[in-house]
XYZ file of C-alpha atoms in Angstrom:
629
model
C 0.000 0.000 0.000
C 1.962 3.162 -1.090
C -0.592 6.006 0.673
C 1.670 8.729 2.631
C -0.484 10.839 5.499
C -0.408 11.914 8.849
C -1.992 9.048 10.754
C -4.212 5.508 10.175
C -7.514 7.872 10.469
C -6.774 9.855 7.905
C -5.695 6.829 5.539
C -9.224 5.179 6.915
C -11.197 8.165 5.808
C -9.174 8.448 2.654
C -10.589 5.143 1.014
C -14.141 5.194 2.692
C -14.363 8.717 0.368
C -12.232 7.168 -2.545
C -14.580 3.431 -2.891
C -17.718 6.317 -2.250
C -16.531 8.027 -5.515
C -15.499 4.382 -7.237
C -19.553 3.598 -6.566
C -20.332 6.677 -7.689
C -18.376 7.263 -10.935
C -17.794 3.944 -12.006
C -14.188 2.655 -11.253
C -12.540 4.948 -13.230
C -9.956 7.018 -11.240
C -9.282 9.158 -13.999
C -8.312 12.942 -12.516
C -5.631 12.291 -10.265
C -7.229 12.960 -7.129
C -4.826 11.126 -5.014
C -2.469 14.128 -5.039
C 0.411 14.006 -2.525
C 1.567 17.911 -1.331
C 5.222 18.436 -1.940
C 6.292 18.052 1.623
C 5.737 14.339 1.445
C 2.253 14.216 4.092
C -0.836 13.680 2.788
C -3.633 15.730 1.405
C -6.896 16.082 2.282
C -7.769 13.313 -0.247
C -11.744 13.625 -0.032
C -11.602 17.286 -0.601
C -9.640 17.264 -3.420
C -11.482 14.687 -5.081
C -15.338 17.146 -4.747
C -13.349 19.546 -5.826
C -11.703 17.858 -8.876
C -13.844 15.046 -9.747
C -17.316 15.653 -11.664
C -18.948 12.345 -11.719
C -21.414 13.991 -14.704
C -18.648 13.929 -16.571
C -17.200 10.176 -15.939
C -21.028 8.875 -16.425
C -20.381 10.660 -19.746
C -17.712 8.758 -20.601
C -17.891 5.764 -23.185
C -16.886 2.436 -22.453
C -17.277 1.492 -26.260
C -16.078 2.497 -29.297
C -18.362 2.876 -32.544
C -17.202 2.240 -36.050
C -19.391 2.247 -39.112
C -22.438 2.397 -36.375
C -21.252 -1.311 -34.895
C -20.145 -1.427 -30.986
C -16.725 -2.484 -30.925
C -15.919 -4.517 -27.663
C -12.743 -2.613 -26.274
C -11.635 -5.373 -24.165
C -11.867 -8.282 -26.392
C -9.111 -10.143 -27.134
C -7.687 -13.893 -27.251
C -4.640 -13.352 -24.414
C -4.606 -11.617 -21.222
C -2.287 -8.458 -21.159
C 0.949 -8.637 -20.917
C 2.234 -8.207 -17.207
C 5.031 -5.305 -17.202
C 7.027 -5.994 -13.733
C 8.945 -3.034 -11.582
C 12.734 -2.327 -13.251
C 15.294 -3.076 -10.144
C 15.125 -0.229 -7.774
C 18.834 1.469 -8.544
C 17.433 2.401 -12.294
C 14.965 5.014 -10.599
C 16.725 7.466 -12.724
C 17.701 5.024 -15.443
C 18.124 7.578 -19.155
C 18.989 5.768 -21.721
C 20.714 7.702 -24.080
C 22.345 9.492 -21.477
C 23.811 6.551 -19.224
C 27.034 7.522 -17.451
C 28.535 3.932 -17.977
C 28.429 4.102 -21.277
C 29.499 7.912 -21.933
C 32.648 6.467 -20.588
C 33.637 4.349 -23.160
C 33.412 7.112 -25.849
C 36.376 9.670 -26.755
C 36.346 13.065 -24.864
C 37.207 14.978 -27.558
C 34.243 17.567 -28.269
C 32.559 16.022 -25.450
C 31.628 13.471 -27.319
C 31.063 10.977 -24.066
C 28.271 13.581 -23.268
C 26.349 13.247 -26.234
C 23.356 10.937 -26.784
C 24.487 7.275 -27.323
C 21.231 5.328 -27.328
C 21.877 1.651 -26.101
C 21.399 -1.398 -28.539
C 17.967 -3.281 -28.710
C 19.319 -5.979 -26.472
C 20.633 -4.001 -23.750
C 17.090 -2.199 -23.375
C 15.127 -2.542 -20.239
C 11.657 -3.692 -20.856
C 10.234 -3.325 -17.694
C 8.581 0.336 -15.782
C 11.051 2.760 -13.961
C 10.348 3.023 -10.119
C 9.608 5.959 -8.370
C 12.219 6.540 -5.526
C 10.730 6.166 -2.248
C 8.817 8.813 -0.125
C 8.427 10.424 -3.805
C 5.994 13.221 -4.246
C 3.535 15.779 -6.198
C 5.628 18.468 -6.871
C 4.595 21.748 -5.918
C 2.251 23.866 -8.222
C 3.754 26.952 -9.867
C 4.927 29.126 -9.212
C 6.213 27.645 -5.591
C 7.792 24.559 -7.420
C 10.673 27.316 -8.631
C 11.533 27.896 -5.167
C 10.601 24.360 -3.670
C 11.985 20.280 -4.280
C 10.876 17.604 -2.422
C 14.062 16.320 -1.378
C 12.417 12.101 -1.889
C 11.903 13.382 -5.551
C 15.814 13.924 -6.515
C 18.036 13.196 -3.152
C 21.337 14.510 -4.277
C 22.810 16.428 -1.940
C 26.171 17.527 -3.976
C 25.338 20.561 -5.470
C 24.601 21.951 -2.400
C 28.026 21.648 -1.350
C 29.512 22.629 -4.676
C 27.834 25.508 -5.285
C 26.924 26.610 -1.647
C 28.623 30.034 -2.182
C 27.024 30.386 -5.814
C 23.572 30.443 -3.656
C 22.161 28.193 -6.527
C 20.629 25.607 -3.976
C 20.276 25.102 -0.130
C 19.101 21.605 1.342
C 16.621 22.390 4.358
C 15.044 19.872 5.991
C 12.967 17.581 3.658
C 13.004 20.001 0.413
C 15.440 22.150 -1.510
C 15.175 25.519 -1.640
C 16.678 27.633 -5.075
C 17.066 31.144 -4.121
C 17.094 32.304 -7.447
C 21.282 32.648 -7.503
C 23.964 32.208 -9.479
C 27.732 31.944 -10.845
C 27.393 35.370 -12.094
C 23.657 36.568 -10.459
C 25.102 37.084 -7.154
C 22.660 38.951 -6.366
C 19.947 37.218 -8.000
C 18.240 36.451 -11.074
C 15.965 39.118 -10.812
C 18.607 41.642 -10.931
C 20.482 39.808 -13.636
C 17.541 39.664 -15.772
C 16.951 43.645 -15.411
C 20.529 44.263 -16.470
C 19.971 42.019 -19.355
C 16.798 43.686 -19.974
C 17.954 47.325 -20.145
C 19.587 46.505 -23.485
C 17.390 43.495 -24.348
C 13.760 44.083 -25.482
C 12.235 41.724 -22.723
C 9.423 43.781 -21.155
C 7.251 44.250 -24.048
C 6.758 40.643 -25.261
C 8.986 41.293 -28.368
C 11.234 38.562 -27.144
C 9.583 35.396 -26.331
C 12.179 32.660 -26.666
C 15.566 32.072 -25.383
C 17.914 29.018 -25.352
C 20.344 28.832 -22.376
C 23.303 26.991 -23.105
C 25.143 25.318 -20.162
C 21.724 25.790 -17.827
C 22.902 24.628 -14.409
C 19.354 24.129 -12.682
C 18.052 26.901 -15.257
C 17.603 29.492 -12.568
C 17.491 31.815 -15.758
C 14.423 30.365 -17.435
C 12.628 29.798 -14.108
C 13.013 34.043 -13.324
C 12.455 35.121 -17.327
C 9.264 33.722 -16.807
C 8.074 36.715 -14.970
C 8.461 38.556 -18.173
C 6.181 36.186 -20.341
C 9.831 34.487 -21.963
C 10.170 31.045 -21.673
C 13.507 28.959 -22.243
C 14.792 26.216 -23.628
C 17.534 25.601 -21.191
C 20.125 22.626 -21.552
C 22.778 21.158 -19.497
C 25.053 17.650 -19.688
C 24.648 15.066 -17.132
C 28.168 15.214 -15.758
C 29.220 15.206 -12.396
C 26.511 17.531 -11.786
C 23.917 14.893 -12.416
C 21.064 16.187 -11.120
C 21.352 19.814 -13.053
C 18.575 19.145 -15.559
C 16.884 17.099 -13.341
C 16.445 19.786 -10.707
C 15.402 22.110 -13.442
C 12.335 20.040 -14.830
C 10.950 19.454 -11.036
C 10.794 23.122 -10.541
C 8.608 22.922 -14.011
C 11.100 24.704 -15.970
C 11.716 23.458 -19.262
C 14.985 21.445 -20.178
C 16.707 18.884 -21.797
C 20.085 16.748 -20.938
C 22.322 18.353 -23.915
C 25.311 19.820 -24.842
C 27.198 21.439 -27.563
C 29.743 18.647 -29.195
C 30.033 17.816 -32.165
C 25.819 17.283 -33.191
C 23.738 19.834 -34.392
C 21.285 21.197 -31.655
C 17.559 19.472 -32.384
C 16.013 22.943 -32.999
C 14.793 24.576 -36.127
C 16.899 27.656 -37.793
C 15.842 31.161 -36.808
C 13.957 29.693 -33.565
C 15.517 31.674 -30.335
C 14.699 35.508 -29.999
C 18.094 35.410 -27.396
C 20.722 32.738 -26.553
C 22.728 33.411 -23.156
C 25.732 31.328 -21.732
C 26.295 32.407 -18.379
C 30.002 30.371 -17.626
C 29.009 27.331 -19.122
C 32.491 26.798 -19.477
C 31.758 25.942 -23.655
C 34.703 27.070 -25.907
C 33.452 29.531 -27.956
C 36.163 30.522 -30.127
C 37.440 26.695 -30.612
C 37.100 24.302 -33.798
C 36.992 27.490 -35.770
C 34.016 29.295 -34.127
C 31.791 26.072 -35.214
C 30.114 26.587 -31.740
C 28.891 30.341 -32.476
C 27.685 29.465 -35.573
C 25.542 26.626 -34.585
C 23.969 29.798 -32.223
C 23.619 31.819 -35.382
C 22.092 28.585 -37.074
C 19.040 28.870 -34.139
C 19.033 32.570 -33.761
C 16.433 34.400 -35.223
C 17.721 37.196 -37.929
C 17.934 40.278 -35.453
C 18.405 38.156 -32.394
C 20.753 38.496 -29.509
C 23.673 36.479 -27.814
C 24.655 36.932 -24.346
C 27.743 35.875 -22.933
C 28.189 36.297 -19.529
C 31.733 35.480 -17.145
C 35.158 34.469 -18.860
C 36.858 35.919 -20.986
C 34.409 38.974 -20.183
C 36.127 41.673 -18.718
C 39.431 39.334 -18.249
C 41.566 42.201 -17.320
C 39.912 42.943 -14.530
C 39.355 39.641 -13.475
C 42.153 37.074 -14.465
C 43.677 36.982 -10.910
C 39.741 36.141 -9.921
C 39.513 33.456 -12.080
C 42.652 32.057 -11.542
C 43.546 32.089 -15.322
C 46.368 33.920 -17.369
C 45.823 37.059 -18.616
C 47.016 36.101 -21.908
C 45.124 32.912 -22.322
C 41.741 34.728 -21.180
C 42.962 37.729 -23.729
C 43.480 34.991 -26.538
C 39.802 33.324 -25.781
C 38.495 36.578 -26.051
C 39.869 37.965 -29.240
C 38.540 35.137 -30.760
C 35.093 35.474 -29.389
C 35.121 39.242 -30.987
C 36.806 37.884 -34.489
C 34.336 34.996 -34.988
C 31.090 37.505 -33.672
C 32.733 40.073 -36.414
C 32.678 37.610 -39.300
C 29.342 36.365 -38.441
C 28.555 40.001 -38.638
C 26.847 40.172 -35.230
C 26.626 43.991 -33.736
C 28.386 44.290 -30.473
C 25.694 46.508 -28.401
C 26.837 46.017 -24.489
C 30.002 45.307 -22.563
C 29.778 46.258 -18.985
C 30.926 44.009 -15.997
C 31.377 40.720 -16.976
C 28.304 40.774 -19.299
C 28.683 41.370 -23.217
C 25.981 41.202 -25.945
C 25.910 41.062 -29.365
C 22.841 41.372 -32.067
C 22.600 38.848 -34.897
C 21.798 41.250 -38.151
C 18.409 41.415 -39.046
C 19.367 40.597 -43.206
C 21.956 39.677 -44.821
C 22.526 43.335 -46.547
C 24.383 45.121 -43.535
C 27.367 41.708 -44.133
C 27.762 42.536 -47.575
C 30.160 44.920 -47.778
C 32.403 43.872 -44.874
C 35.906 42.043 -45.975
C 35.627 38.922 -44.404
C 32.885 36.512 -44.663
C 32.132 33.232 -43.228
C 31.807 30.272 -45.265
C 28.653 29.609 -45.954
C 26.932 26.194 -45.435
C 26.452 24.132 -48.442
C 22.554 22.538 -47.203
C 19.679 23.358 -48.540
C 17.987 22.482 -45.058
C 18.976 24.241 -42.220
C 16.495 22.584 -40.090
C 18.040 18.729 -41.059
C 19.604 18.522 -37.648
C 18.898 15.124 -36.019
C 22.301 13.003 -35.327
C 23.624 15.531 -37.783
C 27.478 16.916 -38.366
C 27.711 20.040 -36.632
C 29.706 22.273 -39.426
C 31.948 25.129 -38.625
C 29.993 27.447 -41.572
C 27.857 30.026 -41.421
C 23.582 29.244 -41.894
C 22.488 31.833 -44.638
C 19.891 34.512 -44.246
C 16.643 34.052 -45.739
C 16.133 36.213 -48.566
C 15.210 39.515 -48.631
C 14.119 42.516 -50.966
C 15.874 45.685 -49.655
C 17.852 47.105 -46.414
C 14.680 47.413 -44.252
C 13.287 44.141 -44.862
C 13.484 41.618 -41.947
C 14.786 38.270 -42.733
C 12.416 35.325 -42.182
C 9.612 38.284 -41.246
C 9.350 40.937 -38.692
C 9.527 40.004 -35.412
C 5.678 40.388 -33.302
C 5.150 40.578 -30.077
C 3.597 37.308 -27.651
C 0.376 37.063 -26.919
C -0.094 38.554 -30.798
C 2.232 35.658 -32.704
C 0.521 32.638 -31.125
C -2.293 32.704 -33.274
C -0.922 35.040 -36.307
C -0.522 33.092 -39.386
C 3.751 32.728 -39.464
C 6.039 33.817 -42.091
C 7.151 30.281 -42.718
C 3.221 29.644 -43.134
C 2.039 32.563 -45.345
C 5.748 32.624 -47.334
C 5.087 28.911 -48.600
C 7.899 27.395 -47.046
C 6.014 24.347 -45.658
C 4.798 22.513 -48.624
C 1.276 21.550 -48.504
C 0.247 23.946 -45.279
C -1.405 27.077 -46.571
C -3.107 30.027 -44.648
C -6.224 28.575 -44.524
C -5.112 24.902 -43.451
C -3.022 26.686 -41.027
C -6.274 28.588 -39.819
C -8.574 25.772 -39.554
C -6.065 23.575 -37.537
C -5.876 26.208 -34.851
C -9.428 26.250 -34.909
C -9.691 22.423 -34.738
C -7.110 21.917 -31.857
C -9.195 25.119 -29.700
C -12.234 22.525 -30.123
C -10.276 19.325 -29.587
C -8.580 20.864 -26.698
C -12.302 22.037 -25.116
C -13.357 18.129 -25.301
C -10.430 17.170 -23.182
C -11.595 19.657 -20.470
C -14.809 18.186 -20.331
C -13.417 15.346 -19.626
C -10.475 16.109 -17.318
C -11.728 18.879 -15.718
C -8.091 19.753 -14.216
C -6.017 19.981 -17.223
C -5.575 24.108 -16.633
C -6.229 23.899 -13.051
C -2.528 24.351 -12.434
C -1.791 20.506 -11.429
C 0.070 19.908 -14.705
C 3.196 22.269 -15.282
C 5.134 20.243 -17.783
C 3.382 18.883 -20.604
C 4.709 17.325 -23.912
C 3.461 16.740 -26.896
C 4.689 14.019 -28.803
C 3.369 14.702 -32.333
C 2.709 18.436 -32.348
C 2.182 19.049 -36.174
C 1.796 22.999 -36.307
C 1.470 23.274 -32.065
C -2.102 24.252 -31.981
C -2.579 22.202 -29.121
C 0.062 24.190 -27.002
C -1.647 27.107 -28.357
C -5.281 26.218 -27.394
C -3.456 25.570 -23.577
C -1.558 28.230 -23.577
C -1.482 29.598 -19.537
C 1.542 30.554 -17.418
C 0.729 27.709 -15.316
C 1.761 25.275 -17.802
C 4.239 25.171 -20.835
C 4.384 22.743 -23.517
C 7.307 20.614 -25.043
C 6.265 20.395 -28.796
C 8.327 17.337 -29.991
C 8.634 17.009 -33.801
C 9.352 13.281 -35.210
C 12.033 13.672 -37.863
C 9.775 11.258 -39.617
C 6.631 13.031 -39.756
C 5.154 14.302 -43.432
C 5.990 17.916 -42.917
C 8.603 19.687 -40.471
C 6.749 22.477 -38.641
C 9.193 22.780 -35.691
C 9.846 26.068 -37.434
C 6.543 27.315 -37.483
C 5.823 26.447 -33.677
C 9.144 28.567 -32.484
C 7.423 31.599 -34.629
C 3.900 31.067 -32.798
C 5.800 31.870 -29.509
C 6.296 28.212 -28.543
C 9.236 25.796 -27.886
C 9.949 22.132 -28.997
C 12.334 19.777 -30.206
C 13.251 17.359 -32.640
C 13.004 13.847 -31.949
C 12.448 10.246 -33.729
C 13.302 6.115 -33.452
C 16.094 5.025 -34.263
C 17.137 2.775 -37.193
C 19.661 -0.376 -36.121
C 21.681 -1.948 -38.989
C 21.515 -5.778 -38.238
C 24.256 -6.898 -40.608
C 23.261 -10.720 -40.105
C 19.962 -9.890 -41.766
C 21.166 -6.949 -43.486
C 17.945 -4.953 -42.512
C 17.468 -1.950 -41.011
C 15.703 -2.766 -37.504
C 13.382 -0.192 -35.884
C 14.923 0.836 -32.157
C 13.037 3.627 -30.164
C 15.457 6.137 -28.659
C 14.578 7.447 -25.574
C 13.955 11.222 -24.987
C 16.914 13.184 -23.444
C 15.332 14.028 -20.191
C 15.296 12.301 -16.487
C 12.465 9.953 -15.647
C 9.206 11.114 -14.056
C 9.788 14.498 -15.744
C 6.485 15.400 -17.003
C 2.809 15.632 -15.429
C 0.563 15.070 -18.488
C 1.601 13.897 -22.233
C -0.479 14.062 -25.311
C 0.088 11.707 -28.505
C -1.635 12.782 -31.509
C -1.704 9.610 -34.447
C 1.794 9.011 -32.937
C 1.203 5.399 -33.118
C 0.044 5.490 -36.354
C 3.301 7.356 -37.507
C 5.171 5.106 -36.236
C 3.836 1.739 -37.396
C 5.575 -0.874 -38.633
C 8.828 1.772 -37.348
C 8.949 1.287 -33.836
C 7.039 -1.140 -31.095
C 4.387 0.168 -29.507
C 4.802 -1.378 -26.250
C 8.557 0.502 -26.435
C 6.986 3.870 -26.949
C 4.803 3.179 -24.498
C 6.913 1.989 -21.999
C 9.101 5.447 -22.719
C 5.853 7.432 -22.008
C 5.739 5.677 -18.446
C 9.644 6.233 -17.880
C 8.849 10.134 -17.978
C 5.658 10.352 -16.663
C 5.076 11.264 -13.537
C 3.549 9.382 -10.802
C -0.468 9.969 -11.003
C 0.376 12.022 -14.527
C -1.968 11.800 -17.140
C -1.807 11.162 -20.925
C -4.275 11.392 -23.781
C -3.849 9.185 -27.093
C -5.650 9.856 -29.754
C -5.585 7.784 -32.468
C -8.256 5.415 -35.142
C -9.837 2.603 -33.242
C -7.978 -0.134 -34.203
C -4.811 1.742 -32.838
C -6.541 2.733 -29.672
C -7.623 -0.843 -28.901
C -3.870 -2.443 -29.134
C -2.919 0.323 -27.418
C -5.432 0.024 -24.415
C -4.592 -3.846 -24.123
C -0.695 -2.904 -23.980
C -0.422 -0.130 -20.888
C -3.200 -2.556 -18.970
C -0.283 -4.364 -18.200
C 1.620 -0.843 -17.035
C -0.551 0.121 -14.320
C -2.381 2.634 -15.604
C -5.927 3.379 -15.336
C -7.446 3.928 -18.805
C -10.988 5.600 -20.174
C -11.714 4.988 -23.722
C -14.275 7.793 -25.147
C -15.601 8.990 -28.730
C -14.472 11.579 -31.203
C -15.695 14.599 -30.512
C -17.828 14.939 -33.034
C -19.933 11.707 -32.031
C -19.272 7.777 -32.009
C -19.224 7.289 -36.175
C -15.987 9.033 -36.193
C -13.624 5.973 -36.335
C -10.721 7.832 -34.754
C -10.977 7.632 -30.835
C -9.431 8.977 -27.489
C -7.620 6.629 -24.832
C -7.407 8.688 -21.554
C -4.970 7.324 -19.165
C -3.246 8.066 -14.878
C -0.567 6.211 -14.253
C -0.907 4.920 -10.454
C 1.061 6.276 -7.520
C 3.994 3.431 -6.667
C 7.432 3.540 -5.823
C 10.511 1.394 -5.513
C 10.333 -1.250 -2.919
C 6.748 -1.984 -2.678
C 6.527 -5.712 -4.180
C 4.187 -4.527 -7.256
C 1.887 -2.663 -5.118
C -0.120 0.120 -6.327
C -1.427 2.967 -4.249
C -5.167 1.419 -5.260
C -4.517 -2.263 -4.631
């Protein structure tokens, strides 16, 4: 029995109200009721169930399916499901392509070892990632930024290493991030404003930044006071818990680092990239490293580099460093920034910034230029070559003109038709398909809430979606109690990555694998595991995902992925056509989740269907018991 509380009588009253509600509603614990606070003791579980639970609703829901007018039996089928058992409890933060055993056996050149390596089909676990004990509901936003439970991610060594950086302080059974830093001594707040008084950041003209080198993203957890939210990134080294401790305070980030791959972002998708002493060598391997920034930067965009070699002659004895090695670093900083044709606007303190042109006209007439890169697609990224060349501009028609369009201001460009929309640089999506899919997502998006009630009620923070087409789901959710990872399958028809950055929104490539099996001498479908800790997200959505991926990768591996980063009690909606839905539905009732299969929203005839799912409170230890059983 995995229930947490303050004594037996309040466990005893939990499940007299919880087997009321399972009379009442029908056996479906869809909503996530048994919520846990972030200190670890028990919530008033009957309270928050009347006040999240509408049992009009679950009545509402359909236990069959419809297709062509015949009742489809959802549960029908020749074998029981499979039984998925508990992983052994030391994998309770078992990521795949980011395993520290086996980054150790690759060279360290580039920090290559830090990349993703993905392990080989046979060296996959095929089993469902425990929770660490005593794990709990993290707090809502915005108190998660300040606030860990301790259970959730129990490493204690960054408070020791950093302890003068005032990035975290252990106290008692949470952590507490005071909003410090390596160079935000006195906070990010402060930091931020500096930033800001060069930076157009207060009037929703910048909307997206990438943070390279993220520590536990203190950055993107403060800019979202201003409306901005951030990619942030971070390699698991010895700090393993950086990224970790960024996504439990439900700010997004991925495990990453700049190597020798290209970054899985679109061109032209950041309105600002910032490095704050992420100890990356920016004038090395022939500025390749600043020009994969310019590659994501939005024409007109700005670069922020903040700590060493800023400011080195004033600070070398600080840093410990030679003056003329921190002199060198620097002047190469300033010659690659030159040919890239960035504007230098700010140095003050240890803080510089440069301005990425806004067309290629002002570069023109300068001496040296950067060579250029010789793809067509600047958005082909995934596993790709990083190149030490320079992306070009899109092209423009005079001085004034704004490559790739002029920039608009957020809440305005989330629902705007985007340049890469109305230029025709997505084949096949025009203005009007563009329109009616925002339209369509807005009404898809209302169904779910009559459903799950508690989708914008603030107990999901980090949501993904793992098909996101042109992000009009994000859009139609779009709160500052939430944020959205829009995940674009390499695979998929058309690449709209692009076209979700310009609505104001963040994502990131992703897709399965392909393993050569030279015995057979056929390429072999392996599913490659997202670059992020488990339990990291609170609700995940799967548009035809399964569909995409048919006949490319198992659907019991995706689906055991979706568990991996799912939180405890987090929900997920699949939506799919019936026949999908059904395989589906017979795979994760082997996971422990609970599952709700319900119509289209436009009525039962509609063959494609939605599979609501929670994913049961249990934690390592508990010989397979669930917090309902």
């Amino acid at each position: 029995m995995a229930t947490k509380g303050n004594s037996g009588e309040l466990k005893t009253r939990s499940f007299v109200y919880i087997f009321i509600l399972i009379g009442l509603c029908g056996s479906f614990y869809i909503l996530g009721a048994w919520q846990r606070s972030g200190f670890g003791k028990g919530d008033k579980i009957a309270s928050a169930i009347t006040r999240q639970t509408d049992c009009s609703v679950l009545f509402n829901l359909n236990y069959e399916t419809h297709h062509g007018g015949d009742a489809v039996t959802v549960d029908a089928s020749d074998s029981a499901p499979k039984e998925f058992q508990p992983c052994d409890d030391k994998y309770i933060d078992y990521t795949p392509c980011q395993d520290q055993m086996r980054a150790m056996t690759f060279p360290r050149e580039n920090m290559i070892y830090r990349e993703r390596h993905c392990p080989p089909e046979e060296e996959k676990l095929h089993c469902l990632i425990p929770a660490p004990k005593g794990y709990a509901t993290p707090f809502p936003w915005p108190k998660s930024r300040d606030y860990v439970p301790y259970a959730n991610a129990p490493y204690k060594s960054l408070t020791i290493e950093k302890a003068v950086q005032n990035w975290i302080q252990y106290e008692g059974n949470v952590f507490r991030f005071p909003g410090g830093g390596t160079q935000f001594p006195q906070g990010a707040d402060t930091y931020i404003n500096q930033l800001a008084s060069v930076i157009p950041m207060d009037d929703g003209m910048v909307r997206t930044v990438l943070d390279t080198g993220c520590g536990v993203a203190s950055l993107g957890a403060y800019l979202f006071k201003k409306n901005v939210i951030t990619m942030s990134f971070a390699p698991r080294d010895s700090h393993e818990a950086q990224v970790q401790f960024a996504l439990e305070r439900g700010v997004p980030a991925v495990i990453g680092v700049l190597g020798t791959i290209k970054l899985p972002f679109p061109s032209r998708a950041f309105d600002m990239a910032h490095c704050s002493r992420c100890l990356i060598p920016w004038g090395a391997n022939d500025g390749m490293y600043m020009m994969e920034v310019d590659r994501v930067l939005k024409p007109g965009g700005y670069w922020v580099l903040s700590g060493p070699p800023i400011n080195w002659r004033n600070n070398y004895q600080a840093w410990q460093r030679p003056r003329e090695e921190l002199e060198e670093e620097q002047r190469k900083i300033e010659e690659i920034a030159k040919l890239l044709c960035w504007e230098k606007k700010h140095e003050m303190g240890e803080i510089a910034i440069w301005r990425k042109r806004t067309n290629y006209d002002f570069c023109r007439q300068q001496d040296a230029k950067p060579t250029l890169c010789e793809s067509r697609n600047p958005d082909d990224v995934w596993y790709k070559k990083m190149e030490a060349c320079a992306t070009p501009y899109p092209e423009t028609t005079g001085p004034d003109e704004v490559a790739g369009g002029d920039w608009k201001q957020f809440p305005q460009m989330l629902n705007d038709v985007p340049f890469r929309i109305y230029s025709g640089s997505v084949p096949g999506v025009s203005v009007e398909t563009y329109q009616e899919d925002v339209w369509l997502w807005a009404k898809h998006v209302k169904a779910y809430k009559s459903v799950n009630n508690i989708i914008d009620s603030g107990r999901y923070r980090n949501i993904m979606d793992m098909n996101a087409g042109l992000g009009s789901f994000a859009a139609a959710l779009e709160s500052p109690k939430l944020w959205v990872m829009n995940v674009m399958p390499t695979i998929a028809e058309k690449d709209t990555l692009g076209v979700i950055y310009e609505r104001g929104l963040i994502g990131i490539y992703h897709d399965c694998g392909f393993h050569y099996c030279i015995i057979y001498t056929v390429f072999m479908p392996r599913c490659e595991a997202f670059s992020t800790y488990p339990r990291t997200y609170d609700f995940i959505h799967a548009n035809s995902l399964f569909s995409l991926y048919k006949n490319k990768c198992k659907a019991e591996d995706i689906l055991l992925e979706m568990d991996r980063i799912l939180r405890p009690e987090g929900t997920v909606i699949i939506r799919d056509q019936v026949e999908v839905i059904i395989k589906v539905k017979k795979i994760v009732g082997g996971m422990r989740w609970n599952t709700r299969m319900v119509d289209h929203d436009d009525g039962p005839l509609v063959s494609e269907k939605i599979l609501f799912a929670v994913k049961k409170y249990w934690v390592a230890g508990e010989n397979n018991a669930t917090s309902l059983e």
